[in-house]
Amino acid sequence: MAKKTSIRDFSVTPSVDQVGINDRITRIQKRSIKKESKMEGLKMILNMIDLTTLEGADTKGKVEQLCYKAQHLHDAQPGLPTVAAVCVYPTFVGVAKKALGKSGIKVASVATAFPSGHSSLEIKKMDTQIAIDNGADEVDMVISRGRFHQGDYNYVFDEIAAIKEVCGKKVRLKTILETGELGTLDRVRKASDIALHAGSDFIKTSTGKIKPAATLPFTLTMLEAIKDYYYETGIQVGMKPAGGISNSKLALQYLLMVKETLGNAWLSNEWFRYGASSLANDVLMQIMKQETGNYQSKDYFSID
Amino acid sequence: MRLEVLKTNKLYIGGKFPRTESGRFYTAVDKNGKEIANMCLGSRKDFRNSVVPARSAFGGWSAKTAFNRSQILYRIAEMLEGRRDQFVSELTKMGSTKAAAEKEVNTSIDRLIYYAGWSDKYLQVFSAVNPVSSSHFNFSAQEAMGVVGILAPEENGLIGLVSSIAPVIASGNTCVVLASETKPLCAISFAEVLNSSDVPGGVVNILTGKKEELVSHFVTHMDVNAILYCGKDEKIKKQLQEDSITNLKRILIKDFDWLSDKAENPYLITDFTEVKTTWHPIEQVGGAGSGY
């Protein structure tokens, strides 16, 4: 279906029922997923991880090591999937691309003056272009939260649309809302609507630099926005919670939430991702627990 | 007239006092079969939940200076001294005579002081500079192992607990302890002592429950580095030896009269350390001429 061109008035987005959302989350947290379904869920989670390093201290060696980890999660256990992508700063895209070779693992790059987003549109476009020129398959941009808080919704919209234009059809754009800086569910919903209508291929909760990062209520609000947008336009948009998801139990709860809000069509790494670095090892430890029956120790897994 | 307020004996995990997640309990009885208290019947999940804070406390505890650990052990003794009447009365409830109970509390306090003393001295005594024929300075020093699972002695409620915990934590290990099943009353009061003695949360975690239920989980957990079993049950000994192959954890089996001097020696500290040997290259001073 063709994308609608009319732009809605974002000052009148629906407000979110916070009590309802929290109630739903409480019920999700009480659910228990065991045995075979847990195992399948864990493998699916591994395959949905964007293994991330976004530190000032990143080096070529660190990125290469991360890329190796992405391809060899735990060689002691055959049959494990790889992660979905490796997420790095634009300057390391080339290194990652080379290190990942033909493994099929994508390279995602943050761009647009990550993580603050305080820069001019020209620089943000150039930043994005550099990432793409270096071979990025996906671009993770940040929205201008300052402008958003000023009520300058059209600016935020135009900026996302402009970056999507730089990305073109081949490179998928993930738009980071930085929910921790938006504060309320209503604002998260509004920012989600803006990002969706401006042409994002994914909406993403956080940079990982601000606490709180991804939370279940923020994510559920964003998933609801994706659902409404899908009903409205027929366009499928992906979701990426990022930051703060470091254990398997929590990751399974996210998975459950996606399945029950958006359905099976979203249950692949084309439409759902986790932005995380330490999650992979916890999932691996859980998988090995299911395989061996013994509780695992970090000592026997690679450091990421 | 007022109703007596009964104490809820809970577990001690990560510096907090949670109930068992299983919601189960068992009733401890005295030697005449009279009920004395309801205790948490700890589950394997409680055990797993204790290993996590024990592991995360290990870094900080083992990095403290030996002197500081020594001070903290001394502090435990001070706190125990302050609550001696409570412990005497608990031991009497569990079947000791007044005199025996007093002796047990006294010995426990003294034993803590004993290990507080060794805490910053065992390394000087047991480490070594090794003679080697190359131009290296070669030395060996003891380092803490990590998380130690302790199956505390069954017969003594307090001295058994103190004598098995103190040497293990003196060198910087952290531990998960399964208290005496039949004499559990002092275990949770001792946890309160630990909690008010500057012992960081997670360094000592105390569970109450059944050995037969929990031993296999202690020994197969990959994140437990060593097990101290205080007792002589042949079935448990065999199980420990067999199941420890998963991560080749150290299994130490001790069976003393815990009130005697035998249960008080620095080798119990070194039992839970690993020797690290370092080769440090140096100039061959002995072979150097007058130009050195």
Coordinates of C-alpha atoms in Angstrom, one line a residue:
Chain A
M1 CA 0.0 0.0 0.0
A2 CA 1.3 3.5 -0.9
K3 CA 2.4 5.7 2.0
K4 CA 0.0 8.5 2.8
T5 CA 1.4 12.0 2.2
S6 CA -0.9 14.0 4.4
I7 CA 0.7 15.0 7.7
R8 CA -1.5 14.9 10.7
D9 CA -1.6 17.4 13.5
F10 CA 0.6 15.9 16.2
S11 CA -0.6 18.3 18.9
V12 CA -3.7 16.1 19.1
T13 CA -2.3 12.6 19.4
P14 CA -4.4 10.3 21.6
S15 CA -3.4 10.2 25.3
V16 CA -2.3 7.0 26.9
D17 CA -4.1 5.2 29.7
Q18 CA -1.2 4.9 32.1
V19 CA -3.1 2.8 34.7
G20 CA -4.2 0.4 31.9
I21 CA -0.6 0.1 30.6
N22 CA 0.8 -0.6 34.0
D23 CA -1.9 -3.2 34.7
R24 CA -1.1 -4.9 31.5
I25 CA 2.6 -5.0 32.3
T26 CA 1.9 -6.4 35.8
R27 CA 0.0 -9.3 34.2
I28 CA 2.8 -9.9 31.6
Q29 CA 5.4 -10.0 34.4
K30 CA 3.5 -12.7 36.2
R31 CA 3.4 -15.0 33.2
S32 CA 5.7 -18.0 33.3
I33 CA 7.4 -19.4 30.2
K34 CA 9.0 -22.8 30.6
K35 CA 10.7 -25.7 28.9
E36 CA 10.4 -25.9 25.1
S37 CA 8.7 -22.6 24.6
K38 CA 11.3 -20.9 26.8
M39 CA 14.1 -22.6 24.8
E40 CA 12.6 -21.5 21.4
G41 CA 12.0 -18.0 22.9
L42 CA 15.7 -17.8 24.0
K43 CA 17.0 -18.8 20.6
M44 CA 14.7 -16.2 19.0
I45 CA 16.0 -13.6 21.4
L46 CA 19.6 -14.4 20.5
N47 CA 18.8 -13.9 16.8
M48 CA 17.2 -10.5 17.5
I49 CA 20.0 -8.9 19.4
D50 CA 21.9 -5.9 18.0
L51 CA 25.2 -6.5 19.8
T52 CA 26.2 -3.0 20.7
T53 CA 29.3 -1.0 21.7
L54 CA 28.9 2.7 21.9
E55 CA 31.7 3.9 24.1
G56 CA 34.1 6.8 23.8
A57 CA 36.9 4.2 24.5
D58 CA 35.9 2.0 21.6
T59 CA 38.9 0.8 19.5
K60 CA 39.3 -1.1 16.2
G61 CA 40.3 -4.1 18.3
K62 CA 37.2 -3.9 20.5
V63 CA 34.9 -3.7 17.5
E64 CA 36.6 -6.6 15.8
Q65 CA 36.3 -8.6 19.0
L66 CA 32.6 -7.8 19.2
C67 CA 32.1 -8.9 15.6
Y68 CA 33.8 -12.2 16.4
K69 CA 31.5 -12.7 19.3
A70 CA 28.5 -11.9 17.0
Q71 CA 29.4 -14.8 14.8
H72 CA 30.6 -17.2 17.5
L73 CA 28.3 -16.7 20.5
H74 CA 29.2 -19.9 22.3
D75 CA 31.0 -22.5 20.1
A76 CA 30.7 -25.1 22.8
Q77 CA 27.0 -25.4 21.9
P78 CA 26.3 -26.2 18.2
G79 CA 23.2 -25.0 16.4
L80 CA 23.0 -21.6 18.0
P81 CA 21.9 -18.7 15.8
T82 CA 24.0 -15.6 15.3
V83 CA 22.9 -12.1 16.5
A84 CA 21.0 -9.9 14.1
A85 CA 23.4 -7.0 13.8
V86 CA 26.4 -5.2 15.3
C87 CA 25.7 -1.6 16.3
V88 CA 28.7 0.8 16.4
Y89 CA 29.7 4.5 15.8
P90 CA 29.9 5.6 12.1
T91 CA 33.8 5.6 12.2
F92 CA 33.8 1.8 13.0
V93 CA 31.3 0.8 10.3
G94 CA 34.1 -0.1 7.9
V95 CA 35.9 -2.2 10.5
A96 CA 32.7 -4.1 11.4
K97 CA 31.7 -4.6 7.8
K98 CA 35.1 -6.2 7.1
A99 CA 35.1 -8.3 10.2
L100 CA 31.6 -9.6 9.6
G101 CA 32.3 -10.5 6.0
K102 CA 29.6 -12.7 4.4
S103 CA 28.2 -13.9 7.8
G104 CA 24.9 -12.2 7.0
I105 CA 25.0 -10.2 10.2
K106 CA 24.1 -6.6 9.5
V107 CA 26.0 -3.5 10.5
A108 CA 24.0 -0.8 12.2
S109 CA 25.5 2.6 12.8
V110 CA 24.3 5.4 15.1
A111 CA 24.3 8.8 13.5
T112 CA 22.9 12.3 13.7
A113 CA 25.1 13.6 16.5
F114 CA 24.4 10.6 18.8
P115 CA 23.5 10.6 21.6
S116 CA 22.4 14.2 22.3
G117 CA 21.2 15.0 18.8
H118 CA 22.2 18.6 19.2
S119 CA 23.6 19.6 15.9
S120 CA 22.6 21.2 12.6
L121 CA 20.6 19.2 10.0
E122 CA 23.6 19.5 7.5
I123 CA 25.9 17.8 9.9
K124 CA 23.4 15.1 10.8
K125 CA 22.8 14.4 7.1
M126 CA 26.6 14.2 6.6
D127 CA 27.0 11.9 9.6
T128 CA 24.4 9.6 8.2
Q129 CA 25.9 9.7 4.7
I130 CA 29.4 8.8 6.2
A131 CA 27.8 5.8 7.9
I132 CA 26.1 4.7 4.7
D133 CA 29.2 5.3 2.6
N134 CA 31.2 3.1 5.0
G135 CA 28.7 0.3 4.3
A136 CA 26.1 0.6 7.1
D137 CA 23.0 -1.6 6.5
E138 CA 21.0 0.3 9.1
V139 CA 21.1 3.7 10.7
D140 CA 20.0 4.5 14.2
M141 CA 19.2 8.2 14.5
V142 CA 18.3 10.2 17.5
I143 CA 15.4 12.7 17.5
S144 CA 15.9 16.3 18.6
R145 CA 14.4 16.0 22.1
G146 CA 15.0 19.7 22.8
R147 CA 12.9 20.7 19.8
F148 CA 10.2 18.2 20.8
H149 CA 9.9 19.6 24.3
Q150 CA 9.6 23.1 22.7
G151 CA 6.6 21.8 20.8
D152 CA 8.3 22.1 17.5
Y153 CA 6.9 18.8 16.3
N154 CA 7.2 19.7 12.6
Y155 CA 10.9 20.2 13.0
V156 CA 11.3 16.8 14.5
F157 CA 9.1 15.3 11.8
D158 CA 11.0 17.0 9.0
E159 CA 14.4 16.0 10.4
I160 CA 13.4 12.3 10.5
A161 CA 12.0 12.6 7.0
A162 CA 15.3 14.2 5.8
I163 CA 17.4 11.5 7.3
K164 CA 15.2 8.8 5.8
E165 CA 15.7 10.5 2.4
V166 CA 19.5 10.2 2.9
C167 CA 19.0 6.5 3.8
G168 CA 17.0 5.8 0.7
K169 CA 15.2 2.5 0.3
K170 CA 18.1 0.1 1.0
V171 CA 19.2 1.4 4.4
R172 CA 16.7 0.9 7.1
L173 CA 16.2 3.8 9.6
K174 CA 15.7 3.2 13.3
T175 CA 14.5 6.3 15.1
I176 CA 15.6 6.6 18.7
L177 CA 13.0 8.5 20.8
E178 CA 15.1 8.5 24.0
T179 CA 12.1 7.8 26.2
G180 CA 14.0 8.5 29.4
E181 CA 14.2 12.2 28.3
L182 CA 10.6 12.3 27.2
G183 CA 9.3 11.3 30.6
T184 CA 5.6 10.6 30.2
L185 CA 3.8 7.9 28.2
D186 CA 1.8 10.6 26.4
R187 CA 4.9 12.2 25.1
V188 CA 6.3 8.8 24.1
R189 CA 3.2 8.1 22.1
K190 CA 3.4 11.5 20.4
A191 CA 7.0 11.0 19.5
S192 CA 6.3 7.5 18.2
D193 CA 3.5 8.9 16.0
I194 CA 5.8 11.5 14.6
A195 CA 8.6 9.0 13.9
L196 CA 6.2 6.5 12.3
H197 CA 4.5 9.0 10.0
A198 CA 7.9 10.5 9.0
G199 CA 8.9 7.2 7.5
S200 CA 11.0 5.3 10.1
D201 CA 11.5 1.6 9.5
F202 CA 12.0 1.0 13.2
I203 CA 11.3 3.0 16.3
K204 CA 13.7 2.5 19.2
T205 CA 13.4 3.4 22.8
S206 CA 16.8 4.7 23.9
T207 CA 20.4 5.5 23.3
G208 CA 21.5 3.5 26.4
K209 CA 23.2 6.6 27.7
I210 CA 20.2 7.9 29.8
K211 CA 18.5 6.1 32.7
P212 CA 15.8 4.9 32.6
A213 CA 16.4 3.3 29.2
A214 CA 14.0 0.8 27.8
T215 CA 11.1 -0.1 30.1
L216 CA 8.1 -2.4 29.6
P217 CA 5.5 0.5 29.8
F218 CA 7.4 2.7 27.3
T219 CA 7.8 -0.2 24.9
L220 CA 4.2 -1.2 25.2
T221 CA 3.1 2.3 24.4
M222 CA 5.3 2.3 21.3
L223 CA 4.0 -1.1 20.2
E224 CA 0.5 0.3 20.5
A225 CA 1.5 3.2 18.3
I226 CA 3.0 0.8 15.7
K227 CA -0.3 -1.2 15.7
D228 CA -2.4 1.8 15.2
Y229 CA -0.1 3.0 12.4
Y230 CA -0.3 -0.4 10.7
Y231 CA -4.1 -0.4 10.9
E232 CA -4.2 3.1 9.5
T233 CA -1.7 2.7 6.6
G234 CA -0.9 -1.0 6.2
I235 CA 2.8 -0.2 6.7
Q236 CA 4.7 -2.6 9.0
V237 CA 7.3 -0.8 11.2
G238 CA 9.8 -2.5 13.5
M239 CA 10.5 -2.0 17.2
K240 CA 13.8 -1.9 19.1
P241 CA 13.9 -1.6 22.9
A242 CA 17.5 -0.7 23.9
G243 CA 19.4 -0.4 27.1
G244 CA 18.7 -1.9 30.5
I245 CA 17.6 -5.3 29.1
S246 CA 20.2 -7.5 30.6
N247 CA 18.5 -10.7 31.6
S248 CA 16.6 -13.5 29.8
K249 CA 13.5 -13.3 31.9
L250 CA 13.0 -9.6 31.0
A251 CA 13.8 -10.3 27.4
L252 CA 11.2 -13.0 27.2
Q253 CA 8.6 -10.6 28.7
Y254 CA 9.3 -8.2 25.8
L255 CA 8.9 -11.0 23.3
L256 CA 5.6 -11.9 24.8
M257 CA 4.5 -8.3 24.7
V258 CA 5.3 -8.1 21.0
K259 CA 3.5 -11.3 20.1
E260 CA 0.4 -10.3 22.0
T261 CA 0.3 -6.7 20.8
L262 CA 1.5 -7.0 17.2
G263 CA 1.3 -10.7 16.4
N264 CA 3.5 -13.3 14.9
A265 CA 4.4 -11.2 11.8
W266 CA 6.7 -9.1 14.1
L267 CA 8.5 -12.2 15.6
S268 CA 11.6 -12.1 13.5
N269 CA 14.7 -9.9 13.5
E270 CA 13.4 -8.1 10.5
W271 CA 10.8 -6.4 12.8
F272 CA 12.0 -6.8 16.3
R273 CA 15.4 -6.2 17.9
Y274 CA 17.0 -5.8 21.3
G275 CA 19.7 -3.2 21.7
A276 CA 22.0 -4.8 24.3
S277 CA 25.5 -5.9 25.1
S278 CA 25.3 -8.1 28.2
L279 CA 21.9 -9.7 27.3
A280 CA 23.5 -12.2 24.9
N281 CA 25.6 -13.9 27.7
D282 CA 22.7 -14.2 30.0
V283 CA 20.6 -15.8 27.3
L284 CA 23.4 -18.2 26.5
M285 CA 23.7 -19.1 30.2
Q286 CA 20.0 -19.9 30.3
I287 CA 20.3 -22.0 27.1
M288 CA 23.2 -23.9 28.6
K289 CA 21.2 -24.4 31.8
Q290 CA 18.4 -25.9 29.8
E291 CA 20.8 -28.1 27.9
T292 CA 23.0 -29.3 30.8
G293 CA 20.6 -29.0 33.8
N294 CA 23.3 -27.0 35.7
Y295 CA 23.2 -23.4 36.6
Q296 CA 25.9 -21.6 34.7
S297 CA 28.8 -19.2 35.6
K298 CA 30.0 -16.2 33.6
D299 CA 33.5 -17.7 33.9
Y300 CA 32.7 -20.1 31.1
F301 CA 31.4 -17.5 28.5
S302 CA 33.3 -15.0 26.5
I303 CA 33.5 -11.5 27.8
D304 CA 31.8 -9.0 25.5
Chain B
M1 CA -2.6 -8.8 79.0
R2 CA -0.7 -8.7 75.8
L3 CA 0.0 -11.1 73.0
E4 CA 3.5 -12.3 72.7
V5 CA 5.1 -11.2 69.3
L6 CA 6.7 -14.2 67.7
K7 CA 9.7 -13.7 65.5
T8 CA 9.5 -14.8 61.9
N9 CA 12.7 -16.5 61.0
K10 CA 13.5 -15.6 57.5
L11 CA 16.5 -16.3 55.2
Y12 CA 19.5 -14.0 54.8
I13 CA 20.3 -13.3 51.1
G14 CA 22.3 -10.4 49.7
G15 CA 22.1 -8.4 52.9
K16 CA 18.3 -8.7 53.1
F17 CA 15.9 -10.9 55.0
P18 CA 13.5 -12.4 52.5
R19 CA 11.0 -15.2 53.1
T20 CA 11.6 -18.3 51.0
E21 CA 10.2 -17.8 47.5
S22 CA 8.6 -21.3 47.9
G23 CA 6.4 -20.2 50.8
R24 CA 7.3 -23.4 52.6
F25 CA 8.3 -23.8 56.2
Y26 CA 9.3 -26.5 58.7
T27 CA 9.0 -26.7 62.4
A28 CA 12.2 -27.0 64.5
V29 CA 11.7 -29.0 67.7
D30 CA 13.7 -29.4 70.9
K31 CA 15.0 -32.7 72.2
N32 CA 11.6 -33.5 73.7
G33 CA 9.9 -33.0 70.4
K34 CA 8.3 -29.7 71.6
E35 CA 7.9 -27.1 68.8
I36 CA 10.3 -24.1 69.2
A37 CA 10.0 -22.2 66.0
N38 CA 8.9 -22.2 62.4
M39 CA 11.8 -21.9 59.9
C40 CA 11.8 -21.1 56.2
L41 CA 12.2 -24.3 54.2
G42 CA 14.6 -22.9 51.6
S43 CA 14.3 -24.0 48.0
R44 CA 16.8 -24.5 45.2
K45 CA 15.6 -21.2 43.8
D46 CA 16.5 -19.5 47.1
F47 CA 19.9 -21.1 46.7
R48 CA 20.3 -19.8 43.2
N49 CA 19.1 -16.4 44.2
S50 CA 21.9 -16.4 46.9
V51 CA 24.7 -17.3 44.5
V52 CA 24.0 -14.2 42.5
P53 CA 24.7 -11.6 45.3
A54 CA 27.5 -13.8 46.6
R55 CA 29.2 -13.6 43.2
S56 CA 28.7 -9.9 42.9
A57 CA 29.9 -9.2 46.4
F58 CA 33.1 -11.2 45.7
G59 CA 34.9 -8.5 43.8
G60 CA 34.5 -5.9 46.4
W61 CA 35.1 -8.1 49.4
S62 CA 38.2 -9.8 48.1
A63 CA 39.6 -6.4 47.0
K64 CA 39.3 -4.9 50.5
T65 CA 42.6 -4.7 52.4
A66 CA 43.3 -7.7 54.6
F67 CA 43.4 -5.3 57.5
N68 CA 39.9 -4.1 56.8
R69 CA 38.5 -7.6 56.5
S70 CA 40.2 -8.3 59.8
Q71 CA 38.5 -5.3 61.4
I72 CA 35.1 -6.4 60.1
L73 CA 35.6 -9.9 61.5
Y74 CA 36.5 -8.4 64.8
R75 CA 33.4 -6.3 64.6
I76 CA 31.2 -9.4 64.2
A77 CA 32.7 -10.7 67.4
E78 CA 31.9 -7.4 69.2
M79 CA 28.3 -7.6 68.0
L80 CA 28.0 -11.2 69.1
E81 CA 29.3 -10.3 72.5
G82 CA 26.6 -7.7 72.8
R83 CA 23.9 -10.2 72.1
R84 CA 25.3 -13.1 74.1
D85 CA 22.2 -13.6 76.3
Q86 CA 20.0 -14.0 73.2
F87 CA 22.3 -16.7 71.8
V88 CA 22.6 -18.5 75.2
S89 CA 18.8 -18.6 75.5
E90 CA 18.4 -19.8 71.9
L91 CA 20.9 -22.6 72.4
T92 CA 19.2 -23.6 75.6
K93 CA 15.9 -23.7 73.8
M94 CA 17.4 -26.0 71.2
G95 CA 18.5 -28.4 74.0
S96 CA 21.9 -27.3 75.4
T97 CA 22.4 -26.9 79.1
K98 CA 23.0 -23.4 80.3
A99 CA 26.7 -24.1 80.9
A100 CA 27.2 -25.7 77.5
A101 CA 25.4 -22.8 75.8
E102 CA 27.6 -20.3 77.5
K103 CA 30.7 -22.2 76.6
E104 CA 29.5 -22.3 73.0
V105 CA 28.8 -18.6 72.8
N106 CA 32.2 -17.8 74.4
T107 CA 34.1 -20.1 72.1
S108 CA 32.2 -18.6 69.1
I109 CA 33.2 -15.0 70.0
D110 CA 36.8 -16.1 70.7
R111 CA 37.0 -17.9 67.4
L112 CA 35.9 -14.8 65.4
I113 CA 38.7 -12.9 67.2
Y114 CA 41.1 -15.7 66.3
Y115 CA 40.3 -15.5 62.6
A116 CA 40.2 -11.7 62.7
G117 CA 43.8 -12.0 63.8
W118 CA 44.8 -14.4 61.0
S119 CA 43.0 -12.4 58.3
D120 CA 45.8 -10.0 57.8
K121 CA 48.6 -12.4 58.7
Y122 CA 48.0 -15.7 56.9
L123 CA 49.4 -14.3 53.7
Q124 CA 52.7 -13.3 55.2
V125 CA 53.1 -16.8 56.8
F126 CA 52.0 -19.0 53.9
S127 CA 53.2 -17.1 50.9
A128 CA 56.7 -17.7 49.7
V129 CA 59.6 -16.4 47.6
N130 CA 60.7 -19.4 45.6
P131 CA 64.3 -20.1 44.6
V132 CA 64.6 -20.4 40.9
S133 CA 67.7 -20.8 38.7
S134 CA 66.8 -18.2 36.1
S135 CA 67.0 -14.4 36.5
H136 CA 63.4 -14.1 37.9
F137 CA 61.9 -13.0 41.1
N138 CA 59.5 -15.8 41.7
F139 CA 56.8 -15.7 44.4
S140 CA 53.6 -17.5 45.3
A141 CA 50.7 -16.0 47.2
Q142 CA 47.3 -17.2 48.2
E143 CA 44.2 -15.7 46.7
A144 CA 40.5 -16.2 47.5
M145 CA 38.7 -18.8 45.4
G146 CA 35.3 -17.1 44.9
V147 CA 31.9 -18.3 46.0
V148 CA 32.0 -21.1 48.6
G149 CA 29.0 -23.3 49.4
I150 CA 29.0 -24.2 53.1
L151 CA 27.0 -27.1 54.5
A152 CA 27.3 -26.2 58.2
P153 CA 27.7 -28.8 61.0
E154 CA 24.5 -30.3 62.1
E155 CA 25.2 -30.8 65.8
N156 CA 26.1 -27.2 66.9
G157 CA 23.8 -24.4 66.1
L158 CA 26.3 -21.5 66.6
I159 CA 29.9 -22.6 66.9
G160 CA 29.5 -24.8 63.8
L161 CA 28.2 -21.8 61.8
V162 CA 30.9 -19.4 63.1
S163 CA 33.8 -21.9 62.6
S164 CA 32.8 -22.7 59.1
I165 CA 32.1 -19.2 57.9
A166 CA 34.9 -17.2 59.5
P167 CA 37.9 -18.9 57.8
V168 CA 36.2 -18.9 54.5
I169 CA 35.5 -15.2 54.4
A170 CA 38.8 -14.2 56.1
S171 CA 40.7 -14.5 52.9
G172 CA 38.1 -12.7 50.8
N173 CA 35.7 -15.5 49.7
T174 CA 32.0 -15.0 49.8
C175 CA 29.7 -17.8 50.8
V176 CA 26.2 -19.4 50.7
V177 CA 25.6 -21.3 53.9
L178 CA 23.0 -24.0 54.6
A179 CA 22.5 -23.8 58.4
S180 CA 22.0 -26.8 60.7
E181 CA 18.6 -28.4 59.8
T182 CA 17.8 -29.5 63.4
K183 CA 19.3 -26.5 65.2
P184 CA 18.6 -23.6 63.0
L185 CA 17.5 -21.0 65.5
C186 CA 20.9 -19.3 65.9
A187 CA 21.5 -19.1 62.2
I188 CA 19.1 -16.2 61.5
S189 CA 20.1 -14.4 64.7
F190 CA 23.7 -14.7 63.6
A191 CA 22.6 -13.2 60.2
E192 CA 21.3 -10.2 62.1
V193 CA 24.7 -9.9 63.8
L194 CA 26.4 -10.0 60.4
N195 CA 24.0 -7.5 59.1
S196 CA 25.0 -5.0 61.8
S197 CA 28.7 -5.6 61.6
D198 CA 29.8 -3.8 58.4
V199 CA 29.9 -7.1 56.5
P200 CA 28.8 -6.1 53.0
G201 CA 25.5 -7.6 51.8
G202 CA 26.1 -10.8 49.8
V203 CA 29.4 -11.8 51.5
V204 CA 27.5 -14.3 53.8
N205 CA 24.1 -15.6 52.7
I206 CA 22.4 -18.0 55.1
L207 CA 19.6 -20.4 54.2
T208 CA 17.7 -22.8 56.4
G209 CA 16.2 -26.0 54.9
K210 CA 16.9 -29.6 54.2
K211 CA 20.3 -30.9 53.2
E212 CA 18.9 -33.8 51.1
E213 CA 17.0 -31.3 49.0
L214 CA 19.7 -28.8 48.4
V215 CA 23.1 -30.6 48.4
S216 CA 22.9 -31.6 44.7
H217 CA 22.1 -27.9 43.8
F218 CA 25.0 -26.6 45.8
V219 CA 27.4 -29.0 44.1
T220 CA 26.2 -28.8 40.4
H221 CA 26.0 -25.0 40.3
M222 CA 28.8 -23.8 38.0
D223 CA 29.1 -20.5 39.7
V224 CA 30.1 -22.1 43.0
N225 CA 33.9 -22.5 43.3
A226 CA 34.2 -24.7 46.3
I227 CA 32.1 -26.6 48.9
L228 CA 32.8 -27.1 52.6
Y229 CA 30.9 -30.0 54.0
C230 CA 31.0 -30.3 57.7
G231 CA 29.8 -33.8 58.6
K232 CA 30.3 -37.5 58.1
D233 CA 27.3 -38.7 56.1
E234 CA 28.8 -41.1 53.6
K235 CA 26.0 -40.7 51.1
I236 CA 26.5 -36.9 51.0
K237 CA 30.3 -37.3 50.7
K238 CA 29.9 -39.6 47.7
Q239 CA 27.4 -37.3 46.1
L240 CA 29.7 -34.3 46.5
Q241 CA 32.6 -36.1 44.9
E242 CA 30.6 -37.3 42.0
D243 CA 28.6 -34.2 41.1
S244 CA 31.5 -31.8 41.5
I245 CA 33.0 -32.9 38.2
T246 CA 30.7 -30.4 36.4
N247 CA 33.2 -27.6 37.0
L248 CA 35.8 -29.4 39.1
K249 CA 35.0 -27.4 42.2
R250 CA 37.0 -28.0 45.3
I251 CA 35.3 -30.2 47.8
L252 CA 36.5 -30.1 51.4
I253 CA 35.1 -32.3 54.0
K254 CA 35.7 -31.5 57.7
D255 CA 34.5 -33.3 60.7
F256 CA 35.8 -31.9 64.0
D257 CA 34.5 -31.5 67.4
W258 CA 33.7 -27.9 66.6
L259 CA 34.2 -26.7 70.1
S260 CA 37.7 -28.0 70.3
D261 CA 41.0 -26.3 69.3
K262 CA 41.2 -28.6 66.3
A263 CA 38.5 -26.6 64.5
E264 CA 40.6 -23.4 64.9
N265 CA 43.6 -23.3 62.6
P266 CA 44.9 -21.1 59.8
Y267 CA 44.9 -24.1 57.4
L268 CA 41.2 -23.7 57.2
I269 CA 41.8 -20.3 55.7
T270 CA 44.4 -21.6 53.1
D271 CA 42.0 -24.5 52.2
F272 CA 39.9 -21.9 50.5
T273 CA 42.6 -20.1 48.6
E274 CA 44.4 -20.8 45.4
V275 CA 48.1 -20.3 45.0
K276 CA 49.1 -17.8 42.4
T277 CA 52.8 -17.9 41.3
T278 CA 54.3 -14.9 39.6
W279 CA 57.6 -14.9 37.6
H280 CA 58.9 -11.4 37.5
P281 CA 62.0 -10.9 35.3
I282 CA 65.0 -9.2 37.0
E283 CA 68.6 -8.6 36.2
Q284 CA 70.9 -11.3 37.2
V285 CA 72.3 -9.4 40.1
G286 CA 74.5 -12.2 41.3
G287 CA 76.3 -12.5 38.0
A288 CA 76.7 -8.8 37.5
G289 CA 80.2 -7.4 37.7
S290 CA 81.4 -4.3 39.6
G291 CA 79.7 -2.1 37.0
Y292 CA 76.3 -2.9 38.4

